[in-house]
PDB file of C-alpha atoms in Angstrom:
ATOM      1  CA  MET A   1       0.000   0.000   0.000  1.00 40.00           C
ATOM      2  CA  SER A   2       1.336   3.402  -0.956  1.00 45.00           C
ATOM      3  CA  SER A   3       2.199   5.921   1.730  1.00 49.00           C
ATOM      4  CA  PHE A   4       0.446   8.526  -0.444  1.00 49.00           C
ATOM      5  CA  TYR A   5      -2.945   8.153   1.244  1.00 44.00           C
ATOM      6  CA  PHE A   6      -4.638  11.136  -0.401  1.00 48.00           C
ATOM      7  CA  PHE A   7      -5.363   9.243  -3.612  1.00 52.00           C
ATOM      8  CA  LYS A   8      -5.833   5.656  -4.627  1.00 50.00           C
ATOM      9  CA  SER A   9      -2.653   4.042  -5.925  1.00 53.00           C
ATOM     10  CA  GLU A  10      -2.856   3.231  -9.628  1.00 64.00           C
ATOM     11  CA  VAL A  11       0.555   1.686 -10.184  1.00 68.00           C
ATOM     12  CA  SER A  12       1.285   1.165 -13.881  1.00 68.00           C
ATOM     13  CA  THR A  13       1.734  -2.334 -15.226  1.00 76.00           C
ATOM     14  CA  VAL A  14       3.120  -1.486 -18.666  1.00 87.00           C
ATOM     15  CA  THR A  15       5.873  -3.862 -19.728  1.00 92.00           C
ATOM     16  CA  LEU A  16       8.946  -3.158 -21.807  1.00 92.00           C
ATOM     17  CA  ALA A  17       7.547  -5.458 -24.514  1.00 93.00           C
ATOM     18  CA  GLU A  18       4.352  -3.360 -24.673  1.00 94.00           C
ATOM     19  CA  LEU A  19       6.409  -0.180 -24.876  1.00 93.00           C
ATOM     20  CA  LYS A  20       8.505  -1.614 -27.701  1.00 93.00           C
ATOM     21  CA  ASP A  21       5.279  -2.542 -29.524  1.00 94.00           C
ATOM     22  CA  CYS A  22       4.123   1.095 -29.229  1.00 94.00           C
ATOM     23  CA  ILE A  23       7.456   2.256 -30.644  1.00 94.00           C
ATOM     24  CA  GLU A  24       7.223  -0.184 -33.559  1.00 94.00           C
ATOM     25  CA  ARG A  25       3.722   1.047 -34.450  1.00 95.00           C
ATOM     26  CA  GLY A  26       4.806   4.685 -34.290  1.00 94.00           C
ATOM     27  CA  PRO A  27       8.373   5.784 -33.553  1.00 95.00           C
ATOM     28  CA  ILE A  28       7.483   9.400 -32.762  1.00 95.00           C
ATOM     29  CA  ILE A  29       7.314  10.296 -29.063  1.00 95.00           C
ATOM     30  CA  ALA A  30       5.740  13.613 -28.077  1.00 96.00           C
ATOM     31  CA  ALA A  31       8.006  15.640 -25.772  1.00 94.00           C
ATOM     32  CA  VAL A  32       5.642  18.200 -24.242  1.00 95.00           C
ATOM     33  CA  GLU A  33       5.266  20.855 -21.615  1.00 90.00           C
ATOM     34  CA  LYS A  34       2.041  22.349 -20.268  1.00 83.00           C
ATOM     35  CA  GLN A  35       1.181  24.489 -23.290  1.00 84.00           C
ATOM     36  CA  ASN A  36       0.867  21.518 -25.714  1.00 87.00           C
ATOM     37  CA  TRP A  37      -1.068  19.250 -23.393  1.00 92.00           C
ATOM     38  CA  GLN A  38      -4.509  19.162 -25.068  1.00 92.00           C
ATOM     39  CA  GLU A  39      -2.966  18.886 -28.527  1.00 94.00           C
ATOM     40  CA  VAL A  40      -0.835  15.875 -27.599  1.00 96.00           C
ATOM     41  CA  LEU A  41      -3.820  14.057 -26.075  1.00 96.00           C
ATOM     42  CA  SER A  42      -5.642  14.215 -29.411  1.00 95.00           C
ATOM     43  CA  SER A  43      -2.546  13.424 -31.511  1.00 96.00           C
ATOM     44  CA  PRO A  44      -1.790   9.920 -32.856  1.00 96.00           C
ATOM     45  CA  VAL A  45       1.390   9.452 -30.775  1.00 97.00           C
ATOM     46  CA  GLU A  46       1.229   6.615 -28.269  1.00 97.00           C
ATOM     47  CA  ILE A  47       4.017   7.763 -25.927  1.00 97.00           C
ATOM     48  CA  ILE A  48       4.351  11.107 -24.146  1.00 97.00           C
ATOM     49  CA  PHE A  49       7.486  12.457 -22.490  1.00 97.00           C
ATOM     50  CA  HIS A  50       6.207  15.112 -20.041  1.00 97.00           C
ATOM     51  CA  MET A  51       9.101  17.527 -19.759  1.00 95.00           C
ATOM     52  CA  LYS A  52       7.791  19.952 -17.097  1.00 94.00           C
ATOM     53  CA  ALA A  53       5.433  18.032 -14.835  1.00 95.00           C
ATOM     54  CA  TYR A  54       4.031  20.076 -11.968  1.00 94.00           C
ATOM     55  CA  LEU A  55       3.248  18.518  -8.588  1.00 95.00           C
ATOM     56  CA  PRO A  56      -0.375  19.793  -8.243  1.00 94.00           C
ATOM     57  CA  THR A  57      -1.366  18.581 -11.734  1.00 95.00           C
ATOM     58  CA  VAL A  58       0.847  15.563 -12.438  1.00 96.00           C
ATOM     59  CA  LYS A  59      -1.740  12.961 -11.346  1.00 95.00           C
ATOM     60  CA  GLN A  60      -4.386  14.541 -13.581  1.00 95.00           C
ATOM     61  CA  CYS A  61      -1.931  14.590 -16.512  1.00 96.00           C
ATOM     62  CA  ILE A  62      -1.141  10.906 -15.993  1.00 96.00           C
ATOM     63  CA  ASP A  63      -4.852  10.043 -15.803  1.00 96.00           C
ATOM     64  CA  ASP A  64      -5.611  12.123 -18.925  1.00 96.00           C
ATOM     65  CA  ALA A  65      -2.809  10.411 -20.862  1.00 97.00           C
ATOM     66  CA  HIS A  66      -4.081   6.963 -19.906  1.00 96.00           C
ATOM     67  CA  LYS A  67      -7.675   7.860 -20.789  1.00 96.00           C
ATOM     68  CA  ALA A  68      -6.381   8.924 -24.217  1.00 97.00           C
ATOM     69  CA  GLY A  69      -4.682   5.507 -24.575  1.00 96.00           C
ATOM     70  CA  LYS A  70      -1.142   6.833 -24.215  1.00 97.00           C
ATOM     71  CA  LYS A  71       1.886   5.824 -22.159  1.00 97.00           C
ATOM     72  CA  ILE A  72       3.423   8.643 -20.125  1.00 97.00           C
ATOM     73  CA  PHE A  73       6.948   9.192 -18.841  1.00 98.00           C
ATOM     74  CA  ILE A  74       7.818  12.053 -16.481  1.00 98.00           C
ATOM     75  CA  HIS A  75      11.200  13.753 -16.832  1.00 97.00           C
ATOM     76  CA  ILE A  76      11.880  13.787 -13.105  1.00 97.00           C
ATOM     77  CA  ASP A  77      14.971  16.014 -13.381  1.00 96.00           C
ATOM     78  CA  LEU A  78      12.799  18.827 -14.802  1.00 96.00           C
ATOM     79  CA  ALA A  79       9.633  18.215 -12.744  1.00 96.00           C
ATOM     80  CA  GLU A  80       8.488  21.104 -10.556  1.00 95.00           C
ATOM     81  CA  GLY A  81       7.740  20.351  -6.903  1.00 95.00           C
ATOM     82  CA  ILE A  82       8.462  16.624  -7.168  1.00 95.00           C
ATOM     83  CA  GLY A  83      11.507  15.390  -5.251  1.00 93.00           C
ATOM     84  CA  LYS A  84      14.444  14.184  -7.294  1.00 95.00           C
ATOM     85  CA  ASP A  85      14.819  11.173  -5.004  1.00 95.00           C
ATOM     86  CA  ARG A  86      13.279   7.806  -4.100  1.00 94.00           C
ATOM     87  CA  VAL A  87      10.211   9.457  -2.522  1.00 95.00           C
ATOM     88  CA  GLY A  88       9.564  11.492  -5.676  1.00 96.00           C
ATOM     89  CA  ILE A  89       9.729   8.321  -7.753  1.00 96.00           C
ATOM     90  CA  GLU A  90       7.447   6.465  -5.329  1.00 95.00           C
ATOM     91  CA  TYR A  91       4.989   9.374  -5.578  1.00 95.00           C
ATOM     92  CA  LEU A  92       4.970   9.204  -9.395  1.00 96.00           C
ATOM     93  CA  ASN A  93       4.548   5.437  -9.213  1.00 95.00           C
ATOM     94  CA  ALA A  94       1.549   5.860  -6.893  1.00 94.00           C
ATOM     95  CA  CYS A  95       0.107   8.324  -9.438  1.00 95.00           C
ATOM     96  CA  GLY A  96       0.264   5.565 -12.078  1.00 95.00           C
ATOM     97  CA  VAL A  97       3.090   6.875 -14.274  1.00 97.00           C
ATOM     98  CA  ASP A  98       4.441   4.384 -16.807  1.00 97.00           C
ATOM     99  CA  GLY A  99       8.051   5.444 -16.405  1.00 97.00           C
ATOM    100  CA  ILE A 100      10.577   8.175 -15.756  1.00 97.00           C
ATOM    101  CA  ILE A 101      13.260   9.964 -17.724  1.00 97.00           C
ATOM    102  CA  SER A 102      16.434  11.106 -16.004  1.00 96.00           C
ATOM    103  CA  THR A 103      20.099  11.845 -16.611  1.00 90.00           C
ATOM    104  CA  ARG A 104      20.859  10.484 -13.129  1.00 92.00           C
ATOM    105  CA  GLY A 105      21.790   6.829 -12.799  1.00 90.00           C
ATOM    106  CA  GLN A 106      20.693   6.689  -9.150  1.00 93.00           C
ATOM    107  CA  LEU A 107      17.142   7.760 -10.075  1.00 95.00           C
ATOM    108  CA  ILE A 108      17.048   5.211 -12.896  1.00 95.00           C
ATOM    109  CA  ARG A 109      18.042   2.483 -10.426  1.00 94.00           C
ATOM    110  CA  PHE A 110      15.403   3.592  -7.872  1.00 95.00           C
ATOM    111  CA  ALA A 111      12.701   3.546 -10.556  1.00 96.00           C
ATOM    112  CA  LYS A 112      13.711   0.110 -11.807  1.00 94.00           C
ATOM    113  CA  GLU A 113      13.642  -1.254  -8.244  1.00 93.00           C
ATOM    114  CA  ILE A 114       9.943  -0.382  -7.940  1.00 93.00           C
ATOM    115  CA  GLY A 115       9.055  -1.663 -11.398  1.00 93.00           C
ATOM    116  CA  LEU A 116       8.868   1.517 -13.475  1.00 96.00           C
ATOM    117  CA  LEU A 117      10.167   1.699 -17.023  1.00 97.00           C
ATOM    118  CA  THR A 118      13.182   3.963 -17.418  1.00 96.00           C
ATOM    119  CA  VAL A 119      14.743   6.198 -20.046  1.00 95.00           C
ATOM    120  CA  GLN A 120      18.221   7.471 -19.295  1.00 91.00           C
ATOM    121  CA  ARG A 121      18.981  10.663 -21.140  1.00 89.00           C
ATOM    122  CA  PHE A 122      22.524  11.666 -21.843  1.00 82.00           C
ATOM    123  CA  PHE A 123      24.206  14.405 -23.784  1.00 77.00           C
ATOM    124  CA  VAL A 124      27.003  13.807 -26.262  1.00 69.00           C
ATOM    125  CA  PHE A 125      29.180  16.925 -26.402  1.00 59.00           C
ATOM    126  CA  ASP A 126      32.536  15.402 -27.230  1.00 55.00           C
ATOM    127  CA  THR A 127      34.501  12.155 -27.532  1.00 56.00           C
ATOM    128  CA  HIS A 128      35.060  11.982 -23.769  1.00 57.00           C
ATOM    129  CA  GLY A 129      31.312  12.034 -23.107  1.00 54.00           C
ATOM    130  CA  PHE A 130      30.744   9.445 -25.798  1.00 58.00           C
ATOM    131  CA  ASP A 131      33.426   7.126 -24.444  1.00 59.00           C
ATOM    132  CA  ASN A 132      32.108   7.335 -20.846  1.00 60.00           C
ATOM    133  CA  ARG A 133      28.589   6.195 -21.725  1.00 58.00           C
ATOM    134  CA  GLY A 134      29.415   2.516 -21.082  1.00 60.00           C
ATOM    135  CA  GLU A 135      30.243   3.102 -17.432  1.00 59.00           C
ATOM    136  CA  LEU A 136      27.221   5.365 -16.975  1.00 61.00           C
ATOM    137  CA  LEU A 137      24.780   2.908 -18.539  1.00 62.00           C
ATOM    138  CA  GLY A 138      26.401  -0.177 -17.005  1.00 63.00           C
ATOM    139  CA  ASN A 139      25.649   1.061 -13.503  1.00 72.00           C
ATOM    140  CA  SER A 140      22.015   2.011 -14.119  1.00 76.00           C
ATOM    141  CA  ARG A 141      20.884  -0.413 -16.883  1.00 86.00           C
ATOM    142  CA  PRO A 142      17.968   1.710 -18.177  1.00 90.00           C
ATOM    143  CA  ASP A 143      15.276   0.199 -20.401  1.00 90.00           C
ATOM    144  CA  LEU A 144      15.922   2.829 -23.097  1.00 91.00           C
ATOM    145  CA  ILE A 145      18.548   5.489 -23.799  1.00 87.00           C
ATOM    146  CA  GLU A 146      17.763   8.964 -25.089  1.00 88.00           C
ATOM    147  CA  ILE A 147      20.685  10.646 -26.841  1.00 78.00           C
ATOM    148  CA  MET A 148      20.819  14.440 -26.960  1.00 77.00           C
ATOM    149  CA  PRO A 149      20.977  16.070 -29.411  1.00 76.00           C
ATOM    150  CA  GLY A 150      19.158  13.587 -31.613  1.00 67.00           C
ATOM    151  CA  VAL A 151      20.426  14.954 -34.907  1.00 68.00           C
ATOM    152  CA  ILE A 152      23.841  13.300 -34.729  1.00 76.00           C
ATOM    153  CA  GLY A 153      23.477  10.236 -36.961  1.00 82.00           C
ATOM    154  CA  LYS A 154      27.087   9.143 -36.484  1.00 80.00           C
ATOM    155  CA  VAL A 155      26.738   9.023 -32.700  1.00 80.00           C
ATOM    156  CA  ILE A 156      23.375   7.293 -32.894  1.00 86.00           C
ATOM    157  CA  SER A 157      24.759   4.550 -35.159  1.00 87.00           C
ATOM    158  CA  ARG A 158      27.678   3.866 -32.794  1.00 82.00           C
ATOM    159  CA  ILE A 159      25.510   3.725 -29.651  1.00 83.00           C
ATOM    160  CA  ALA A 160      22.656   1.776 -31.268  1.00 85.00           C
ATOM    161  CA  THR A 161      24.911  -1.265 -31.618  1.00 83.00           C
ATOM    162  CA  GLY A 162      24.387  -2.026 -27.909  1.00 82.00           C
ATOM    163  CA  ASP A 163      21.533  -4.007 -26.378  1.00 86.00           C
ATOM    164  CA  ILE A 164      19.593  -1.012 -25.005  1.00 89.00           C
ATOM    165  CA  PRO A 165      17.203   0.637 -27.518  1.00 92.00           C
ATOM    166  CA  VAL A 166      18.103   4.242 -28.401  1.00 91.00           C
ATOM    167  CA  ILE A 167      15.717   7.229 -28.639  1.00 93.00           C
ATOM    168  CA  ALA A 168      16.954  10.346 -30.457  1.00 91.00           C
ATOM    169  CA  GLY A 169      15.815  13.602 -28.858  1.00 89.00           C
ATOM    170  CA  GLY A 170      16.669  17.275 -28.986  1.00 84.00           C
ATOM    171  CA  LEU A 171      16.811  19.556 -32.014  1.00 81.00           C
ATOM    172  CA  VAL A 172      14.852  17.071 -34.171  1.00 88.00           C
ATOM    173  CA  GLU A 173      12.656  19.414 -36.212  1.00 87.00           C
ATOM    174  CA  THR A 174      12.263  18.005 -39.746  1.00 92.00           C
ATOM    175  CA  LYS A 175      11.108  14.773 -41.384  1.00 94.00           C
ATOM    176  CA  GLN A 176      14.598  14.380 -42.841  1.00 93.00           C
ATOM    177  CA  GLU A 177      16.132  14.494 -39.340  1.00 91.00           C
ATOM    178  CA  VAL A 178      13.604  11.885 -38.182  1.00 94.00           C
ATOM    179  CA  THR A 179      14.486   9.659 -41.129  1.00 94.00           C
ATOM    180  CA  THR A 180      18.216  10.089 -40.575  1.00 93.00           C
ATOM    181  CA  ALA A 181      17.981   9.252 -36.871  1.00 93.00           C
ATOM    182  CA  LEU A 182      15.808   6.185 -37.508  1.00 94.00           C
ATOM    183  CA  SER A 183      18.037   4.947 -40.334  1.00 94.00           C
ATOM    184  CA  SER A 184      21.072   5.437 -38.052  1.00 93.00           C
ATOM    185  CA  GLY A 185      19.634   2.967 -35.553  1.00 94.00           C
ATOM    186  CA  ALA A 186      17.346   4.949 -33.229  1.00 94.00           C
ATOM    187  CA  VAL A 187      14.126   3.067 -32.429  1.00 94.00           C
ATOM    188  CA  ALA A 188      12.168   6.250 -31.756  1.00 95.00           C
ATOM    189  CA  ILE A 189      12.324  10.045 -31.847  1.00 94.00           C
ATOM    190  CA  SER A 190      11.182  12.344 -29.040  1.00 92.00           C
ATOM    191  CA  THR A 191      10.208  15.786 -30.263  1.00 91.00           C
ATOM    192  CA  GLY A 192       8.262  18.835 -29.189  1.00 90.00           C
ATOM    193  CA  LYS A 193       7.616  19.700 -32.857  1.00 91.00           C
ATOM    194  CA  ALA A 194       3.871  19.012 -33.137  1.00 92.00           C
ATOM    195  CA  ASP A 195       3.941  18.661 -36.930  1.00 93.00           C
ATOM    196  CA  LEU A 196       6.117  15.566 -36.551  1.00 95.00           C
ATOM    197  CA  TRP A 197       3.652  13.855 -34.198  1.00 94.00           C
ATOM    198  CA  TYR A 198       1.537  13.092 -37.274  1.00 93.00           C
ATOM    199  CA  MET A 199       4.251  11.309 -39.305  1.00 89.00           C
TER     200      MET A 199
END
C-alpha cells in the first residue's frame, strides 16, 4: 500500500515489450510541456514524455494520458515540486506513471527497483562524453537510452549497436532528421515539434 494516502494508488503495469510494440507502431514520441497538453492528447502518438510536470497537476496529466490511450513518462529532473529522489519516484509510481526519464543513474536504479520503465537521457558533447557512456549505462541499466541532441546520426549509429534501444531527442525538427535518426539505428524520436507527431 502506498504511503500517499490522499489518492488511490494506480501503479502502472506497462511492460517493456508493450512499450517496444508502441514504438514499432509509431516511432514518434511527443516531448511536451504544459502548453501543448490538449494537442498531444488528441494526436496519434502513443508515448508522451512530459518535460515539465508540476506537482499539483501531475496525477491529472497521468490520468488524462491513460484515458487517451497513451503511455506517459515524467522527466523527473525537470519536474516542478516533485523530489528528485526515491520518494519522488514512489509518488509518481503511486500516481500511475508508466516510467521516468532522467540523466541520473541513481534515479534510474530507484525507478527500476519499484518496477517503473526507465529512459536514461545523456548528452554527447565530445569524444570523452561518448566514451564514458558505457560506465554510466552499465551502472544504471535503463530500459531505453535517449541521446541528446538527436540529430547526430554518427553518434546514434555507434551507440545503437548495444543491447539497449536508443531514442533520439533534442533539435529534431524536420522529417529528414527523423528519417536520418531512424536509419542510423534509433528506435524512436522524441520531439516537441507538433507537426512531426503526425508522421
